[in-house]
Amino acid sequence: MSASSTGHAERARLRAAEEAAERIGTTLDARTTCTELARFVCRSLCDAAAVELLPDDAVPDDAAPDDGVPAAEHPAADPAAAVARATLHRVATEGRAHLLEADRGGAPALVSVPLLAHGHLHGVLRAARADGGFTADETATLHHAARLAAVHLAHARRHAAARRTALDLQRALLAEPGRPHPNVELATRYLPADRGALVGGDWCEAIRLHYGRTLLVMGDVMGHGLEAAVEMSAYRAALRYVASAELPPHRVLRQLDAVVSRDDRRRPATCLLAQLDPARSIASFASAGHLPPVVFGADGSARLLAVPAGPPLGTGAGGYELVTSALTPADTLLMFTDGLVERRGEDIDASLSRLAGLRLPAGAAPADLLDEALRRLGGRHVEDDVAVLAARIRGR
């Protein structure tokens, strides 16, 4: 082979390697990576391709392939399945890369290339063509593409394992609010902004107090993700402890602020408390930097309650005020986090005015009222987590 031919072949291999790096592994999704691998090899190397993966539990985290990794048990639909499974078994048991070629009497040439990364077998690439066998350069490109895809598959599987761990932890943190007294009807909703997460820093709570009273809580830890969820759990536990003393809402916030501000690692949080007293048909409110509540009357119209917003929890500044308002069995109290109303580029006063302008179906149950408010405000397609509760005093 002449020097010019050699140089041309090397440039062709380099272009193929660059194209493979650009087209394979654009996401952390294993199925997408397999599709990208098959599409790449079908563009110029073969007429048909398929990728067969070992199940996740058959890909060890710290074992070499010669530990006897089992092949996939699902039968494939085409005759090449036997070759593919044999390749998987042979590579798993022999612990080395393997290439099989079949070209019998004009039959399509088939190559099976193992997907090996860091000594671990993830599956096999099968490629077939109808016009004869593969050249040495073509088989080298197939091996390169398979190794590249295997590296991305390893990353995808590690990412999926980490995500499963995070979701398991979030499930442990995610807890329904407590049950209020029977004289209060309560409905809650929690909608994470990130569909890949179960819970963030938004939360709500209901705590039974003596004399038929119920303390309702709406909180929002600053930040997002798992770290905010862990902080939320700590705030929730601290609040339950402080609320057990049955102090007025503004003093509960003062005590809670003093407790959490002792730890410099705590993230600040906003919080709104509402203590419902059905016997007297009143509600007492206190706010630590949180948005005010809304009350929907019997006719479905809304009004914002003016609750002075003190400093967020965790600052140690204190200074929370108590506000009392009438709350009859015909009224429905709505408490929420800012994700329900805030929109990018919009002033918060305009956001609250939009909520106060709602006119919901008269006499709707709290759960139906919540769903209608979320629908009207687009709460299921927002950029931030949404926690919202609706409460109504039951008539005697």
PDB file of C-alpha atoms in Angstrom, residues 19-269:
ATOM      1  CA  GLU A  19     -18.092  11.145  14.079  1.00  0.00           C
ATOM      2  CA  ALA A  20     -18.627   8.300  16.565  1.00  0.00           C
ATOM      3  CA  ALA A  21     -17.635  10.539  19.474  1.00  0.00           C
ATOM      4  CA  GLU A  22     -20.095  13.177  18.274  1.00  0.00           C
ATOM      5  CA  ARG A  23     -23.054  10.890  17.594  1.00  0.00           C
ATOM      6  CA  ILE A  24     -22.835   8.259  20.358  1.00  0.00           C
ATOM      7  CA  GLY A  25     -23.544   8.985  24.000  1.00  0.00           C
ATOM      8  CA  THR A  26     -25.373  12.315  23.780  1.00  0.00           C
ATOM      9  CA  THR A  27     -27.490  11.467  26.859  1.00  0.00           C
ATOM     10  CA  LEU A  28     -27.309   9.397  30.034  1.00  0.00           C
ATOM     11  CA  ASP A  29     -30.081   7.117  28.800  1.00  0.00           C
ATOM     12  CA  ALA A  30     -28.943   3.569  27.942  1.00  0.00           C
ATOM     13  CA  ARG A  31     -31.675   2.993  25.343  1.00  0.00           C
ATOM     14  CA  THR A  32     -30.762   6.219  23.547  1.00  0.00           C
ATOM     15  CA  THR A  33     -27.077   5.256  23.532  1.00  0.00           C
ATOM     16  CA  CYS A  34     -27.894   1.879  21.972  1.00  0.00           C
ATOM     17  CA  THR A  35     -30.020   3.573  19.306  1.00  0.00           C
ATOM     18  CA  GLU A  36     -27.226   6.022  18.515  1.00  0.00           C
ATOM     19  CA  LEU A  37     -24.714   3.187  18.210  1.00  0.00           C
ATOM     20  CA  ALA A  38     -26.940   1.230  15.822  1.00  0.00           C
ATOM     21  CA  ARG A  39     -27.652   4.312  13.704  1.00  0.00           C
ATOM     22  CA  PHE A  40     -23.959   5.182  13.490  1.00  0.00           C
ATOM     23  CA  VAL A  41     -22.831   1.774  12.237  1.00  0.00           C
ATOM     24  CA  CYS A  42     -25.756   1.585   9.798  1.00  0.00           C
ATOM     25  CA  ARG A  43     -24.817   4.883   8.172  1.00  0.00           C
ATOM     26  CA  SER A  44     -21.791   3.499   6.335  1.00  0.00           C
ATOM     27  CA  LEU A  45     -20.660   0.158   7.799  1.00  0.00           C
ATOM     28  CA  CYS A  46     -23.574  -2.263   7.549  1.00  0.00           C
ATOM     29  CA  ASP A  47     -27.135  -2.799   6.359  1.00  0.00           C
ATOM     30  CA  ALA A  48     -28.632  -3.773   9.718  1.00  0.00           C
ATOM     31  CA  ALA A  49     -27.528  -3.590  13.333  1.00  0.00           C
ATOM     32  CA  ALA A  50     -28.854  -4.497  16.774  1.00  0.00           C
ATOM     33  CA  VAL A  51     -27.595  -4.072  20.310  1.00  0.00           C
ATOM     34  CA  GLU A  52     -28.275  -6.683  22.964  1.00  0.00           C
ATOM     35  CA  LEU A  53     -27.654  -5.608  26.566  1.00  0.00           C
ATOM     36  CA  LEU A  54     -27.057  -7.647  29.644  1.00  0.00           C
ATOM     37  CA  PRO A  55     -29.568  -6.879  32.409  1.00  0.00           C
ATOM     38  CA  ASP A  56     -28.394  -4.351  34.979  1.00  0.00           C
ATOM     39  CA  ASP A  57     -28.015  -6.952  37.695  1.00  0.00           C
ATOM     40  CA  ALA A  58     -25.682  -8.974  35.433  1.00  0.00           C
ATOM     41  CA  VAL A  59     -23.176  -6.117  35.094  1.00  0.00           C
ATOM     42  CA  PRO A  60     -21.029  -6.217  38.249  1.00  0.00           C
ATOM     43  CA  ASP A  61     -19.653  -3.035  39.774  1.00  0.00           C
ATOM     44  CA  ASP A  62     -16.295  -4.495  40.743  1.00  0.00           C
ATOM     45  CA  ALA A  63     -16.011  -7.916  39.063  1.00  0.00           C
ATOM     46  CA  ALA A  64     -14.067  -8.737  35.912  1.00  0.00           C
ATOM     47  CA  PRO A  65     -15.890 -10.372  32.991  1.00  0.00           C
ATOM     48  CA  ASP A  66     -14.248 -13.720  33.674  1.00  0.00           C
ATOM     49  CA  ASP A  67     -16.461 -14.054  36.757  1.00  0.00           C
ATOM     50  CA  GLY A  68     -19.056 -15.742  34.561  1.00  0.00           C
ATOM     51  CA  VAL A  69     -21.441 -12.916  33.690  1.00  0.00           C
ATOM     52  CA  PRO A  70     -24.633 -14.543  32.363  1.00  0.00           C
ATOM     53  CA  ALA A  71     -25.910 -13.656  28.915  1.00  0.00           C
ATOM     54  CA  ALA A  72     -29.328 -12.131  28.378  1.00  0.00           C
ATOM     55  CA  GLU A  73     -32.041 -14.768  28.566  1.00  0.00           C
ATOM     56  CA  HIS A  74     -34.519 -13.178  26.164  1.00  0.00           C
ATOM     57  CA  PRO A  75     -34.587 -14.888  22.748  1.00  0.00           C
ATOM     58  CA  ALA A  76     -34.063 -12.465  19.868  1.00  0.00           C
ATOM     59  CA  ALA A  77     -36.361 -12.494  16.845  1.00  0.00           C
ATOM     60  CA  ASP A  78     -33.694 -13.178  14.198  1.00  0.00           C
ATOM     61  CA  PRO A  79     -31.320 -16.142  13.611  1.00  0.00           C
ATOM     62  CA  ALA A  80     -28.320 -14.066  14.692  1.00  0.00           C
ATOM     63  CA  ALA A  81     -29.562 -14.291  18.289  1.00  0.00           C
ATOM     64  CA  ALA A  82     -27.763 -17.587  18.875  1.00  0.00           C
ATOM     65  CA  VAL A  83     -24.491 -16.095  17.637  1.00  0.00           C
ATOM     66  CA  ALA A  84     -25.004 -13.017  19.789  1.00  0.00           C
ATOM     67  CA  ARG A  85     -25.740 -15.021  22.944  1.00  0.00           C
ATOM     68  CA  ALA A  86     -22.800 -17.314  22.228  1.00  0.00           C
ATOM     69  CA  THR A  87     -20.579 -14.263  21.892  1.00  0.00           C
ATOM     70  CA  LEU A  88     -21.851 -12.862  25.171  1.00  0.00           C
ATOM     71  CA  HIS A  89     -21.195 -16.136  26.940  1.00  0.00           C
ATOM     72  CA  ARG A  90     -17.754 -16.603  25.365  1.00  0.00           C
ATOM     73  CA  VAL A  91     -16.617 -13.043  26.163  1.00  0.00           C
ATOM     74  CA  ALA A  92     -17.986 -13.320  29.686  1.00  0.00           C
ATOM     75  CA  THR A  93     -16.211 -16.596  30.369  1.00  0.00           C
ATOM     76  CA  GLU A  94     -12.969 -15.943  28.477  1.00  0.00           C
ATOM     77  CA  GLY A  95     -12.678 -12.325  29.578  1.00  0.00           C
ATOM     78  CA  ARG A  96     -11.411 -10.950  26.259  1.00  0.00           C
ATOM     79  CA  ALA A  97     -12.766  -9.045  23.265  1.00  0.00           C
ATOM     80  CA  HIS A  98     -14.112 -11.323  20.563  1.00  0.00           C
ATOM     81  CA  LEU A  99     -15.154 -10.884  16.941  1.00  0.00           C
ATOM     82  CA  LEU A 100     -17.152 -13.490  15.032  1.00  0.00           C
ATOM     83  CA  GLU A 101     -17.671 -13.395  11.261  1.00  0.00           C
ATOM     84  CA  ALA A 102     -20.124 -15.554   9.319  1.00  0.00           C
ATOM     85  CA  ASP A 103     -20.160 -15.618   5.529  1.00  0.00           C
ATOM     86  CA  ARG A 104     -21.627 -18.828   4.217  1.00  0.00           C
ATOM     87  CA  GLY A 105     -22.483 -19.154   0.528  1.00  0.00           C
ATOM     88  CA  GLY A 106     -23.654 -15.603  -0.073  1.00  0.00           C
ATOM     89  CA  ALA A 107     -25.387 -15.218   3.290  1.00  0.00           C
ATOM     90  CA  PRO A 108     -25.069 -11.818   4.964  1.00  0.00           C
ATOM     91  CA  ALA A 109     -21.826 -11.304   6.794  1.00  0.00           C
ATOM     92  CA  LEU A 110     -22.432 -10.952  10.527  1.00  0.00           C
ATOM     93  CA  VAL A 111     -20.088  -9.506  13.112  1.00  0.00           C
ATOM     94  CA  SER A 112     -20.702  -9.550  16.836  1.00  0.00           C
ATOM     95  CA  VAL A 113     -18.647  -7.137  18.897  1.00  0.00           C
ATOM     96  CA  PRO A 114     -18.746  -7.112  22.714  1.00  0.00           C
ATOM     97  CA  LEU A 115     -19.542  -3.877  24.522  1.00  0.00           C
ATOM     98  CA  LEU A 116     -16.623  -3.783  26.970  1.00  0.00           C
ATOM     99  CA  ALA A 117     -15.720  -0.852  29.208  1.00  0.00           C
ATOM    100  CA  HIS A 118     -13.220  -0.856  32.085  1.00  0.00           C
ATOM    101  CA  GLY A 119     -13.148  -4.647  32.038  1.00  0.00           C
ATOM    102  CA  HIS A 120     -16.930  -5.023  32.346  1.00  0.00           C
ATOM    103  CA  LEU A 121     -19.171  -6.555  29.709  1.00  0.00           C
ATOM    104  CA  HIS A 122     -22.411  -4.628  29.035  1.00  0.00           C
ATOM    105  CA  GLY A 123     -23.720  -6.457  25.967  1.00  0.00           C
ATOM    106  CA  VAL A 124     -22.965  -7.058  22.300  1.00  0.00           C
ATOM    107  CA  LEU A 125     -23.282  -5.154  19.041  1.00  0.00           C
ATOM    108  CA  ARG A 126     -24.442  -7.220  16.073  1.00  0.00           C
ATOM    109  CA  ALA A 127     -23.983  -5.842  12.553  1.00  0.00           C
ATOM    110  CA  ALA A 128     -24.904  -7.507   9.251  1.00  0.00           C
ATOM    111  CA  ARG A 129     -24.376  -6.673   5.586  1.00  0.00           C
ATOM    112  CA  ALA A 130     -25.457  -8.349   2.363  1.00  0.00           C
ATOM    113  CA  ASP A 131     -22.519  -7.583   0.082  1.00  0.00           C
ATOM    114  CA  GLY A 132     -19.742  -9.638   1.649  1.00  0.00           C
ATOM    115  CA  GLY A 133     -17.473  -9.463   4.645  1.00  0.00           C
ATOM    116  CA  PHE A 134     -16.128  -6.501   6.596  1.00  0.00           C
ATOM    117  CA  THR A 135     -12.666  -5.075   5.944  1.00  0.00           C
ATOM    118  CA  ALA A 136     -10.055  -4.667   8.657  1.00  0.00           C
ATOM    119  CA  ASP A 137     -10.688  -0.901   8.824  1.00  0.00           C
ATOM    120  CA  GLU A 138     -14.433  -1.465   9.094  1.00  0.00           C
ATOM    121  CA  THR A 139     -14.065  -3.991  11.896  1.00  0.00           C
ATOM    122  CA  ALA A 140     -11.717  -1.600  13.707  1.00  0.00           C
ATOM    123  CA  THR A 141     -14.347   1.142  13.436  1.00  0.00           C
ATOM    124  CA  LEU A 142     -17.000  -1.234  14.765  1.00  0.00           C
ATOM    125  CA  HIS A 143     -14.774  -2.060  17.739  1.00  0.00           C
ATOM    126  CA  HIS A 144     -14.123   1.634  18.391  1.00  0.00           C
ATOM    127  CA  ALA A 145     -17.822   2.503  18.264  1.00  0.00           C
ATOM    128  CA  ALA A 146     -18.668  -0.433  20.552  1.00  0.00           C
ATOM    129  CA  ARG A 147     -16.046   0.576  23.116  1.00  0.00           C
ATOM    130  CA  LEU A 148     -17.262   4.193  23.045  1.00  0.00           C
ATOM    131  CA  ALA A 149     -20.869   3.114  23.521  1.00  0.00           C
ATOM    132  CA  ALA A 150     -19.866   0.769  26.355  1.00  0.00           C
ATOM    133  CA  VAL A 151     -18.202   3.637  28.233  1.00  0.00           C
ATOM    134  CA  HIS A 152     -21.382   5.696  27.930  1.00  0.00           C
ATOM    135  CA  LEU A 153     -23.493   2.716  28.976  1.00  0.00           C
ATOM    136  CA  ALA A 154     -21.353   2.360  32.093  1.00  0.00           C
ATOM    137  CA  HIS A 155     -21.903   6.045  32.874  1.00  0.00           C
ATOM    138  CA  ALA A 156     -25.640   5.687  32.258  1.00  0.00           C
ATOM    139  CA  ARG A 157     -25.894   2.712  34.590  1.00  0.00           C
ATOM    140  CA  ARG A 158     -23.963   4.485  37.343  1.00  0.00           C
ATOM    141  CA  HIS A 159     -26.197   7.525  36.920  1.00  0.00           C
ATOM    142  CA  ALA A 160     -29.318   5.360  37.081  1.00  0.00           C
ATOM    143  CA  ALA A 161     -28.041   3.654  40.248  1.00  0.00           C
ATOM    144  CA  ALA A 162     -27.317   7.026  41.881  1.00  0.00           C
ATOM    145  CA  ARG A 163     -30.758   8.289  40.898  1.00  0.00           C
ATOM    146  CA  ARG A 164     -32.424   5.194  42.378  1.00  0.00           C
ATOM    147  CA  THR A 165     -30.559   5.801  45.636  1.00  0.00           C
ATOM    148  CA  ALA A 166     -31.637   9.448  45.667  1.00  0.00           C
ATOM    149  CA  LEU A 167     -35.270   8.525  44.996  1.00  0.00           C
ATOM    150  CA  ASP A 168     -35.202   5.914  47.771  1.00  0.00           C
ATOM    151  CA  LEU A 169     -33.930   8.570  50.176  1.00  0.00           C
ATOM    152  CA  GLN A 170     -36.558  11.018  49.004  1.00  0.00           C
ATOM    153  CA  ARG A 171     -39.292   8.440  49.558  1.00  0.00           C
ATOM    154  CA  ALA A 172     -38.057   8.119  53.126  1.00  0.00           C
ATOM    155  CA  LEU A 173     -38.252  11.906  53.521  1.00  0.00           C
ATOM    156  CA  LEU A 174     -41.620  12.293  51.819  1.00  0.00           C
ATOM    157  CA  ALA A 175     -44.358  12.150  54.422  1.00  0.00           C
ATOM    158  CA  GLU A 176     -48.019  13.089  54.301  1.00  0.00           C
ATOM    159  CA  PRO A 177     -49.090  15.839  56.708  1.00  0.00           C
ATOM    160  CA  GLY A 178     -50.578  14.740  59.988  1.00  0.00           C
ATOM    161  CA  ARG A 179     -54.310  14.396  60.439  1.00  0.00           C
ATOM    162  CA  PRO A 180     -56.097  17.467  61.792  1.00  0.00           C
ATOM    163  CA  HIS A 181     -58.966  17.294  64.262  1.00  0.00           C
ATOM    164  CA  PRO A 182     -62.195  15.874  62.793  1.00  0.00           C
ATOM    165  CA  ASN A 183     -63.658  19.380  62.938  1.00  0.00           C
ATOM    166  CA  VAL A 184     -61.311  20.466  60.109  1.00  0.00           C
ATOM    167  CA  GLU A 185     -61.513  19.200  56.514  1.00  0.00           C
ATOM    168  CA  LEU A 186     -58.078  19.206  54.863  1.00  0.00           C
ATOM    169  CA  ALA A 187     -56.726  18.567  51.355  1.00  0.00           C
ATOM    170  CA  THR A 188     -53.112  18.874  50.218  1.00  0.00           C
ATOM    171  CA  ARG A 189     -51.128  18.606  46.997  1.00  0.00           C
ATOM    172  CA  TYR A 190     -47.387  18.449  46.340  1.00  0.00           C
ATOM    173  CA  LEU A 191     -46.024  18.868  42.807  1.00  0.00           C
ATOM    174  CA  PRO A 192     -42.248  18.730  42.269  1.00  0.00           C
ATOM    175  CA  ALA A 193     -40.923  20.942  39.484  1.00  0.00           C
ATOM    176  CA  ASP A 194     -38.335  18.298  38.576  1.00  0.00           C
ATOM    177  CA  ARG A 195     -40.222  15.214  37.412  1.00  0.00           C
ATOM    178  CA  GLY A 196     -37.161  13.140  38.247  1.00  0.00           C
ATOM    179  CA  ALA A 197     -37.450  14.053  41.923  1.00  0.00           C
ATOM    180  CA  LEU A 198     -40.137  13.143  44.410  1.00  0.00           C
ATOM    181  CA  VAL A 199     -39.657  15.917  46.932  1.00  0.00           C
ATOM    182  CA  GLY A 200     -37.745  19.166  47.383  1.00  0.00           C
ATOM    183  CA  GLY A 201     -37.794  21.869  50.052  1.00  0.00           C
ATOM    184  CA  ASP A 202     -41.542  22.617  50.025  1.00  0.00           C
ATOM    185  CA  TRP A 203     -43.728  21.014  52.684  1.00  0.00           C
ATOM    186  CA  CYS A 204     -46.958  21.299  54.625  1.00  0.00           C
ATOM    187  CA  GLU A 205     -48.059  19.925  57.971  1.00  0.00           C
ATOM    188  CA  ALA A 206     -51.109  19.609  60.221  1.00  0.00           C
ATOM    189  CA  ILE A 207     -50.670  19.237  63.992  1.00  0.00           C
ATOM    190  CA  ARG A 208     -53.452  18.528  66.475  1.00  0.00           C
ATOM    191  CA  LEU A 209     -53.587  20.763  69.518  1.00  0.00           C
ATOM    192  CA  HIS A 210     -55.784  20.710  72.612  1.00  0.00           C
ATOM    193  CA  TYR A 211     -59.370  22.029  72.723  1.00  0.00           C
ATOM    194  CA  GLY A 212     -60.101  21.001  69.146  1.00  0.00           C
ATOM    195  CA  ARG A 213     -57.536  23.359  67.601  1.00  0.00           C
ATOM    196  CA  THR A 214     -55.305  22.473  64.646  1.00  0.00           C
ATOM    197  CA  LEU A 215     -52.018  24.088  63.597  1.00  0.00           C
ATOM    198  CA  LEU A 216     -51.526  24.229  59.820  1.00  0.00           C
ATOM    199  CA  VAL A 217     -48.024  24.776  58.461  1.00  0.00           C
ATOM    200  CA  MET A 218     -46.695  25.721  55.032  1.00  0.00           C
ATOM    201  CA  GLY A 219     -42.908  25.881  54.629  1.00  0.00           C
ATOM    202  CA  ASP A 220     -40.357  26.395  51.876  1.00  0.00           C
ATOM    203  CA  VAL A 221     -36.639  25.707  52.357  1.00  0.00           C
ATOM    204  CA  MET A 222     -34.466  27.784  50.050  1.00  0.00           C
ATOM    205  CA  GLY A 223     -32.898  25.746  47.261  1.00  0.00           C
ATOM    206  CA  HIS A 224     -33.890  22.619  45.376  1.00  0.00           C
ATOM    207  CA  GLY A 225     -33.127  18.943  45.139  1.00  0.00           C
ATOM    208  CA  LEU A 226     -32.101  16.362  47.660  1.00  0.00           C
ATOM    209  CA  GLU A 227     -30.177  18.786  49.920  1.00  0.00           C
ATOM    210  CA  ALA A 228     -33.259  20.997  50.301  1.00  0.00           C
ATOM    211  CA  ALA A 229     -35.360  17.894  51.013  1.00  0.00           C
ATOM    212  CA  VAL A 230     -33.025  16.870  53.840  1.00  0.00           C
ATOM    213  CA  GLU A 231     -33.231  20.397  55.299  1.00  0.00           C
ATOM    214  CA  MET A 232     -37.010  20.267  54.972  1.00  0.00           C
ATOM    215  CA  SER A 233     -37.107  17.086  57.035  1.00  0.00           C
ATOM    216  CA  ALA A 234     -35.025  18.735  59.767  1.00  0.00           C
ATOM    217  CA  TYR A 235     -37.317  21.804  59.851  1.00  0.00           C
ATOM    218  CA  ARG A 236     -40.365  19.579  59.991  1.00  0.00           C
ATOM    219  CA  ALA A 237     -39.045  17.623  62.964  1.00  0.00           C
ATOM    220  CA  ALA A 238     -38.039  20.813  64.810  1.00  0.00           C
ATOM    221  CA  LEU A 239     -41.438  22.369  64.211  1.00  0.00           C
ATOM    222  CA  ARG A 240     -43.296  19.364  65.600  1.00  0.00           C
ATOM    223  CA  TYR A 241     -41.179  19.571  68.736  1.00  0.00           C
ATOM    224  CA  VAL A 242     -41.745  23.316  69.232  1.00  0.00           C
ATOM    225  CA  ALA A 243     -45.463  23.097  68.418  1.00  0.00           C
ATOM    226  CA  SER A 244     -45.971  20.522  71.166  1.00  0.00           C
ATOM    227  CA  ALA A 245     -45.765  23.393  73.674  1.00  0.00           C
ATOM    228  CA  GLU A 246     -48.985  24.801  72.095  1.00  0.00           C
ATOM    229  CA  LEU A 247     -47.719  28.364  71.889  1.00  0.00           C
ATOM    230  CA  PRO A 248     -49.405  31.006  69.698  1.00  0.00           C
ATOM    231  CA  PRO A 249     -48.165  30.914  66.088  1.00  0.00           C
ATOM    232  CA  HIS A 250     -45.859  33.943  66.369  1.00  0.00           C
ATOM    233  CA  ARG A 251     -44.146  32.437  69.411  1.00  0.00           C
ATOM    234  CA  VAL A 252     -43.819  29.072  67.650  1.00  0.00           C
ATOM    235  CA  LEU A 253     -41.935  30.848  64.857  1.00  0.00           C
ATOM    236  CA  ARG A 254     -39.772  32.681  67.384  1.00  0.00           C
ATOM    237  CA  GLN A 255     -38.807  29.438  69.125  1.00  0.00           C
ATOM    238  CA  LEU A 256     -38.235  27.606  65.826  1.00  0.00           C
ATOM    239  CA  ASP A 257     -36.036  30.421  64.530  1.00  0.00           C
ATOM    240  CA  ALA A 258     -33.948  30.287  67.704  1.00  0.00           C
ATOM    241  CA  VAL A 259     -33.516  26.513  67.393  1.00  0.00           C
ATOM    242  CA  VAL A 260     -32.439  26.372  63.749  1.00  0.00           C
ATOM    243  CA  SER A 261     -30.267  29.517  63.825  1.00  0.00           C
ATOM    244  CA  ARG A 262     -27.884  27.800  66.249  1.00  0.00           C
ATOM    245  CA  ASP A 263     -26.635  25.683  63.344  1.00  0.00           C
ATOM    246  CA  ASP A 264     -24.837  27.751  60.707  1.00  0.00           C
ATOM    247  CA  ARG A 265     -25.225  24.943  58.182  1.00  0.00           C
ATOM    248  CA  ARG A 266     -29.012  25.258  58.087  1.00  0.00           C
ATOM    249  CA  ARG A 267     -30.537  26.794  54.977  1.00  0.00           C
ATOM    250  CA  PRO A 268     -33.005  29.639  55.585  1.00  0.00           C
ATOM    251  CA  ALA A 269     -36.668  28.813  55.130  1.00  0.00           C
TER     252      ALA A 269
END
